[in-house]
Amino acid sequence: MRKFKIGFRTVKTAVGVALAIWLAAFLNLEYYTSAGILTILSIQTTKRKSIHAIYTRIVASFLVLAMSYVFFTFLGYHALILGLLVLFLLPILVMLKVTPGFVSSSVILLHIFNEQHFTLALLENELLIMLVGFGVGFLVNMQMPDIERELNTYRIEIEKNYSAIFSEIAKYLREGDTNWNGRELLLATEAVNKGKSLAYQDVENHITRKENLFYRYFDIREQQLEIIERILPKITNLPTIVTQAHVIAEFMDDLSNNVHSGNTAVKYREKLSQVKKEFQELPLPQTHEEFVAMASLYQFLEEMDQYLSIKQNFKGLKIKKGKPVFN
C-alpha cells in the first residue's frame, strides 16, 4: 500500500468546497451544494490550467443557459428534449474547444430541467452559483506552494553528479580502468527528468513572467546529458592509453571542479581549444591501436566542445537563499 499523504491540492480542494457551499448557503441559493461541485472542477495542478478550466466551464455554462431557454421553452420539459439538447450541445462544445466544460454545464442544465420552468429568478440563481463556484475555485487555486527550493535541490544534485562523472572520466584517461559503476549517471538522469518536469509546473504557475530560468537551466542540462551519454563509450572503449589522454584528463579534472549554474562556457571553450592545440602537437600514433585511440579522443574533444557551447548563450543562474535572482 502507498503511504497515506495529504497533498497541497487536496487541502485546497477541501477548503474550496467547504467555502463555496457555505457561501452559496449563506446567499440562500437553490442547489447550493452544486457550488462545491463547480469549485472541485475548477481546481487544477497549475494556475494556467485552472484559468483555462474556469474559462471552458464558464463558456459551456452560458451556452447551456441559452440553449436550455430555447429548447425547453419551445419544445417542452421532456427527457427526450433533454437528450436532444445534449446531442446538439456536445458538438458545439467541441467546435468551441471547451469540451472540459461539459460536466459543469450539465449541473446547470439539470437544475433547469428539474425546475421545469425557466424564470429570471432561476437564471439569477444559476449565475450566482457559477460566480461562487468558479470564483472560489479561482481564488483557492491561485495559492500554489513555493517549489523553487525543491528545484534548487535538483540543480545541486545534477551539478554534483556531472562533476563526479567528469572526475571518473579523468581518472579513466590516466589509469585505463576504474571501479566506477555508473551510479552518478543514473542519479543525474533522474534529477534532470524530475527537475525539468517540476520546472515546467513552475512555468505554468507564473502567468506574467516572460522567462523561467530554472526551466531553461534544466533543458540545457538535459541536452548536455545526451552528450555525456554519447562520450562515455568513446572513453571506455579506448584500445590503449596514449599520451594525449593525460592532456585531456587534466582538462576534465579542471572542468569537474567547476560545474555550477553560472556561465563559464566561453572560458572553458578557450581552454578546450588550447587542449586541441596541444593534442595536435604531440607525436603521431605508431600503431593501429594508438591511431584508433587518438581518433576516439579527438571525437571526444569535439563532443565536449558541443557540451560547452550548449550553455554558452545561457546567462546563468544566480541563486540566493535557494531561489534564482532575476535581474
JSON list of C-alpha atoms in Angstrom, two decimals, residues 163 240 290:
[
{"chain": "A", "resi": 163, "resn": "SER", "atom": "CA", "xyz": [31.25, 16.74, -11.54]},
{"chain": "A", "resi": 240, "resn": "THR", "atom": "CA", "xyz": [45.08, 1.81, -25.36]},
{"chain": "A", "resi": 290, "resn": "GLU", "atom": "CA", "xyz": [47.15, 4.29, -30.94]}
]
